[in-house]
C-alpha positions as a printed NumPy array, in Angstrom:
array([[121.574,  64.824, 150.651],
       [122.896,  61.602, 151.372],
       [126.008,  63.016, 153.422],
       [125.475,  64.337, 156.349],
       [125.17 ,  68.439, 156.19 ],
       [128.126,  70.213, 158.772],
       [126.769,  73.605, 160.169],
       [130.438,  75.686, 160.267],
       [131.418,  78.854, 161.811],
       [133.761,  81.611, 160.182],
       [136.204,  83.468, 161.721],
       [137.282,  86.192, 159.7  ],
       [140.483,  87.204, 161.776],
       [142.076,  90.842, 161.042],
       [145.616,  91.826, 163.382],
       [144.666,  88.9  , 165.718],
       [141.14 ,  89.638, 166.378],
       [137.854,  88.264, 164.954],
       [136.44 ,  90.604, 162.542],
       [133.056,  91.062, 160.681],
       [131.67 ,  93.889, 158.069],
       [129.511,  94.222, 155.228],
       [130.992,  93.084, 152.029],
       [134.553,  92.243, 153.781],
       [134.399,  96.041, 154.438],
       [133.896,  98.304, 157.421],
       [135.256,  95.163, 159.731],
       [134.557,  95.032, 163.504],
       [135.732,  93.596, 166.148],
       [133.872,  90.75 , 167.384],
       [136.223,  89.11 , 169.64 ],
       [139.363,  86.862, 170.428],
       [139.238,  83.8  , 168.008],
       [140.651,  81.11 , 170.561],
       [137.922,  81.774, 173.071],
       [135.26 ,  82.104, 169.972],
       [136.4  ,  78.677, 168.593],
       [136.429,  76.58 , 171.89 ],
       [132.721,  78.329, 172.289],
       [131.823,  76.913, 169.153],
       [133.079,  73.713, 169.644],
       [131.076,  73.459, 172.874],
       [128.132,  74.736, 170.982],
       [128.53 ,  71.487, 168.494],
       [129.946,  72.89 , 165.504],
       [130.866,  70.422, 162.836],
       [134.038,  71.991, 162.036],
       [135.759,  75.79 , 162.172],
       [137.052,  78.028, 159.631],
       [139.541,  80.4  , 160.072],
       [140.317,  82.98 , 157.534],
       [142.333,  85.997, 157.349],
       [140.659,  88.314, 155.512],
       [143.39 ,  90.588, 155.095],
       [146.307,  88.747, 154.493],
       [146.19 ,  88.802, 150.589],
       [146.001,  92.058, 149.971],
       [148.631,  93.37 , 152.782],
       [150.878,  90.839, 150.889],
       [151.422,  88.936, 154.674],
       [150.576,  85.542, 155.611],
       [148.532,  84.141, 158.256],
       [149.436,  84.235, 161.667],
       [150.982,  80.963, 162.024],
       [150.679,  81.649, 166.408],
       [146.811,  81.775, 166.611],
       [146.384,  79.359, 164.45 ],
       [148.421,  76.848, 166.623],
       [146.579,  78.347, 170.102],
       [143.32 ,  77.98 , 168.093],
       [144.026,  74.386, 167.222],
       [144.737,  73.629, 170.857],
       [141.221,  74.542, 171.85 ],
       [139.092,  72.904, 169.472],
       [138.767,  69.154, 168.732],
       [137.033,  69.132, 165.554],
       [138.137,  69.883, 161.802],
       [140.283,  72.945, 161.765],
       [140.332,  74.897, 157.933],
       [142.951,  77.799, 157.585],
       [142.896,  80.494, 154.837],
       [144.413,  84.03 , 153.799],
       [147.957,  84.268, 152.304],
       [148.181,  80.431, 151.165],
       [150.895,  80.855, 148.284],
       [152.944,  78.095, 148.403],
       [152.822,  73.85 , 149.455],
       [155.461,  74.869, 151.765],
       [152.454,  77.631, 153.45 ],
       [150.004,  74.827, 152.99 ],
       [152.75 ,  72.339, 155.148],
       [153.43 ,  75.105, 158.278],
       [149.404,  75.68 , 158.869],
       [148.958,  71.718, 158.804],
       [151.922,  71.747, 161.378],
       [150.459,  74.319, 163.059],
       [147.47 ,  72.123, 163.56 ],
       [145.028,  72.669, 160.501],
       [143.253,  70.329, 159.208],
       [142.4  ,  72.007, 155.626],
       [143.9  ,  74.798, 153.886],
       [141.805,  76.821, 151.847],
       [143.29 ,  78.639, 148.951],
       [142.358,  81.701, 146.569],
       [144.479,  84.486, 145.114],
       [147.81 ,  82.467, 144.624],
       [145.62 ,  79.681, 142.818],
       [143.861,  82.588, 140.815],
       [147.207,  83.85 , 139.884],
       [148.557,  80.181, 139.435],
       [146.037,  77.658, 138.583],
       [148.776,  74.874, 138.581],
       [149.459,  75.006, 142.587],
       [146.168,  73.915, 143.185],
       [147.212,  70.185, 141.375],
       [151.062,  70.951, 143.626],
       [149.406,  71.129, 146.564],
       [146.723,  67.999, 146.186],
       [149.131,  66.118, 144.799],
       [151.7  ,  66.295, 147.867],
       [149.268,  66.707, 150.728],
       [146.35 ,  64.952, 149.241],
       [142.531,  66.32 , 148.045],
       [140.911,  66.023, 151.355],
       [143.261,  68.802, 152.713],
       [142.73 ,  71.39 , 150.122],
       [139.679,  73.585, 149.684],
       [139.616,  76.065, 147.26 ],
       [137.867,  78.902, 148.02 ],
       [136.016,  81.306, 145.826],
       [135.02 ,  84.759, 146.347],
       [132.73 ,  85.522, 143.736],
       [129.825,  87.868, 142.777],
       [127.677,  88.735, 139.871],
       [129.189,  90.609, 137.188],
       [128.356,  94.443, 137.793],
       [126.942,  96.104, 135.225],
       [129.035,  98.288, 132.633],
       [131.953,  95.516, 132.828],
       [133.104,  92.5  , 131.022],
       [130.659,  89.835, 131.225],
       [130.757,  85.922, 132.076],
       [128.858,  82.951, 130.71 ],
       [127.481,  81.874, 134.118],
       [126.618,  85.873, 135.177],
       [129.305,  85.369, 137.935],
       [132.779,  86.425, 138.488],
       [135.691,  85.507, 140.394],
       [136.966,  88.317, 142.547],
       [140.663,  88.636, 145.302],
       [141.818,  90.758, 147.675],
       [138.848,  89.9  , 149.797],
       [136.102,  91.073, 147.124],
       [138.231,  94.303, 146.179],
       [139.534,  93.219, 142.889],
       [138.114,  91.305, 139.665],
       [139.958,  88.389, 138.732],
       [138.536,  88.342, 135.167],
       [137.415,  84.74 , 135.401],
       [134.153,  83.134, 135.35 ],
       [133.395,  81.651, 138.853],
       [131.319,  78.553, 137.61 ],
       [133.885,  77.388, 135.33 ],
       [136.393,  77.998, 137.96 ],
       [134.968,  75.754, 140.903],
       [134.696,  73.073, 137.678],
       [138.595,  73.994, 137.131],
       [139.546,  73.745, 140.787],
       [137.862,  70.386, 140.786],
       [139.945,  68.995, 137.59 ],
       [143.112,  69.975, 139.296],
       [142.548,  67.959, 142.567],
       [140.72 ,  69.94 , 145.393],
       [138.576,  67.982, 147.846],
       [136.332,  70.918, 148.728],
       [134.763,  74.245, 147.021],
       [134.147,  76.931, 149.757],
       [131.901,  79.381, 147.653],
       [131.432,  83.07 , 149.34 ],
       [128.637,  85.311, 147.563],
       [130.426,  88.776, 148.188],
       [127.227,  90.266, 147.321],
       [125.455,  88.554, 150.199],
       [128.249,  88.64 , 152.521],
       [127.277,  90.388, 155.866],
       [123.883,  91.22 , 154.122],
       [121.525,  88.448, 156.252],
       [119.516,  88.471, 153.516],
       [120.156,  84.23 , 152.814],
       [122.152,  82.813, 150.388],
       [122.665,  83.029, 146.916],
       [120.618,  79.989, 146.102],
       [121.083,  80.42 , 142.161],
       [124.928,  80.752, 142.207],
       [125.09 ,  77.068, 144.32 ],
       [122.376,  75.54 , 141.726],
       [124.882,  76.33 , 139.291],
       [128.165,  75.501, 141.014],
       [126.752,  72.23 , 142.277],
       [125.945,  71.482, 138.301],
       [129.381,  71.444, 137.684],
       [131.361,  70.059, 140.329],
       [131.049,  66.116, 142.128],
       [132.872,  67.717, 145.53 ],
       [131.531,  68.847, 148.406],
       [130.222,  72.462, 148.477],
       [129.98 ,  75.027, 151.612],
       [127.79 ,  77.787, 150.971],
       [129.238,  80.972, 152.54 ],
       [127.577,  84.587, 152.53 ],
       [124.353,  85.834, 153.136],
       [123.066,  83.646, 156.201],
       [120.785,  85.932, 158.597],
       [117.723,  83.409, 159.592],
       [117.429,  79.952, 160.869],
       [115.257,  80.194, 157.537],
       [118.222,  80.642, 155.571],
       [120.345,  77.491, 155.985],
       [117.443,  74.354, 154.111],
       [117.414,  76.36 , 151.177],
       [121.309,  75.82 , 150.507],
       [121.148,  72.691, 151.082],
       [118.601,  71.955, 149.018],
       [120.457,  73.909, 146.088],
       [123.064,  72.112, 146.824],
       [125.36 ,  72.832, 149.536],
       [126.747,  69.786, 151.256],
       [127.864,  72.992, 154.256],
       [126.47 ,  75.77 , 155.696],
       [128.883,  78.526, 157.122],
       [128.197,  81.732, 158.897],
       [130.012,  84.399, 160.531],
       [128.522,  87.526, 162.156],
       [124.945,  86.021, 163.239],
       [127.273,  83.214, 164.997],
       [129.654,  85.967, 166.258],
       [126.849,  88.064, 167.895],
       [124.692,  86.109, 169.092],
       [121.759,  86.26 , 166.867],
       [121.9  ,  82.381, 165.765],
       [123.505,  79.778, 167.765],
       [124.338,  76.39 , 166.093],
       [121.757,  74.297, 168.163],
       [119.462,  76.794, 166.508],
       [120.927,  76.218, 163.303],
       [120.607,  72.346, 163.599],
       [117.325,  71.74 , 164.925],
       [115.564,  74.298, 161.537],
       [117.632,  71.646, 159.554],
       [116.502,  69.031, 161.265],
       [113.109,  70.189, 161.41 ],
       [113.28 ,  70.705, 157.234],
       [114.385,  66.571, 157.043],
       [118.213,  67.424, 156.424],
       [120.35 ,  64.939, 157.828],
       [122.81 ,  66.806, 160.017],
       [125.996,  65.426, 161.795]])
């Protein structure tokens, strides 16, 4: 822990609006993502994510427009995800005023666009993201006990999702953003033993996604290894706020920004 740990927002954005379900499913609406990010930015968030969580599998890309009204709100780190296929994607949403691009399904389908994109717009801008959950039972199993899934947690990628973060790593990302879609929308905490085994493998930073429900929640990824903490729907309806968030860091000795 000798980086300082950033306490980020999500905003899952569906049509334009922020969204939140259960396991990316049964979304709701939870409000209009400019005015949610310059609230968060007030609030003292360390950075914002922005992800559309339906832009892979309706084969569209992200809405170039709210990103660019969203960046014009906020003045910290902006990271931009859903329907990243191309450098040329990766080169309008920095335009657009992202900071980061995170990237899954095209680098599932196309491991070599991860080392493209790093290579022209540099490590620091590139997260890859990784939607993963353990391996249900019945199917075809993994070494770690973890797979890689797309299509916002709808479809198996038939990869292992340890040795992927370790691949995504090799080919130049800066950043890992790992998403339990088992604990996703559960508030039941974070899956502590998927980070311990991620953060084995890989020197970059991690941000634990999925699962956060309690200011009780957010030492424990740390100490397994997350160098971020991210939340969505606890932020989104007011059951957390980020001061909150902060000080039960703060209080656990975690150096926060």
């Amino acid at each position: 822990m000798g980086v300082a740990v950033r306490v980020i927002p999500c905003l899952d954005v569906d049509a334009g609006r922020v969204v939140k379900g259960v396991n990316f499913r049964e979304l709701r609406d939870a409000g209009d993502p400019v005015e949610m990010a310059r609230v968060y930015d007030s609030e003292g968030a360390d950075e914002l994510t922005f992800l559309d969580v339906t832009a892979s599998s309706s084969e569209r890309g992200t809405m170039i427009d709210v990103v660019r009204r969203t960046a014009e709100q906020v003045f910290i780190p902006l990271t931009v995800g859903g329907g990243i296929r191309t450098p040329d994607d990766v080169d309008r949403m920095l335009r657009a005023g992202a900071d980061k691009v995170s990237v899954n399904t095209a680098a599932i389908a196309r491991p070599t666009l991860l080392h493209e994109m790093s290579r022209r717009f540099g490590s620091q801008c590139i997260v890859l993201s990784v939607d993963a959950r353990r391996v249900p039972e019945g199917e075809r199993p993994q070494p770690s006990g973890w797979e890689v899934t797309t299509h916002g947690g709808r479809r198996s990628a038939g990869i292992d999702a340890v040795e992927w973060a370790e691949r995504g790593q090799e080919l130049g990302v800066g950043e890992i953003l790992l998403n339990s879609m088992d604990a996703d929308g559960t508030r039941a905490g974070f899956d502590l033993d998927m980070l311990t085994a991620v953060r084995k493998v890989v020197d970059v930073p991690v941000i634990a996604s999925g699962g956060a429900g309690a200011v009780e929640h957010f030492a424990p990824a740390v100490r397994a290894g997350a160098d971020a903490v991210l939340a969505a729907s606890v932020f989104h309806f007011g059951q957390l706020r980020i001061g909150e968030v902060k000080d039960a860091l703060r209080a656990e000795g975690v150096e926060i920004r």
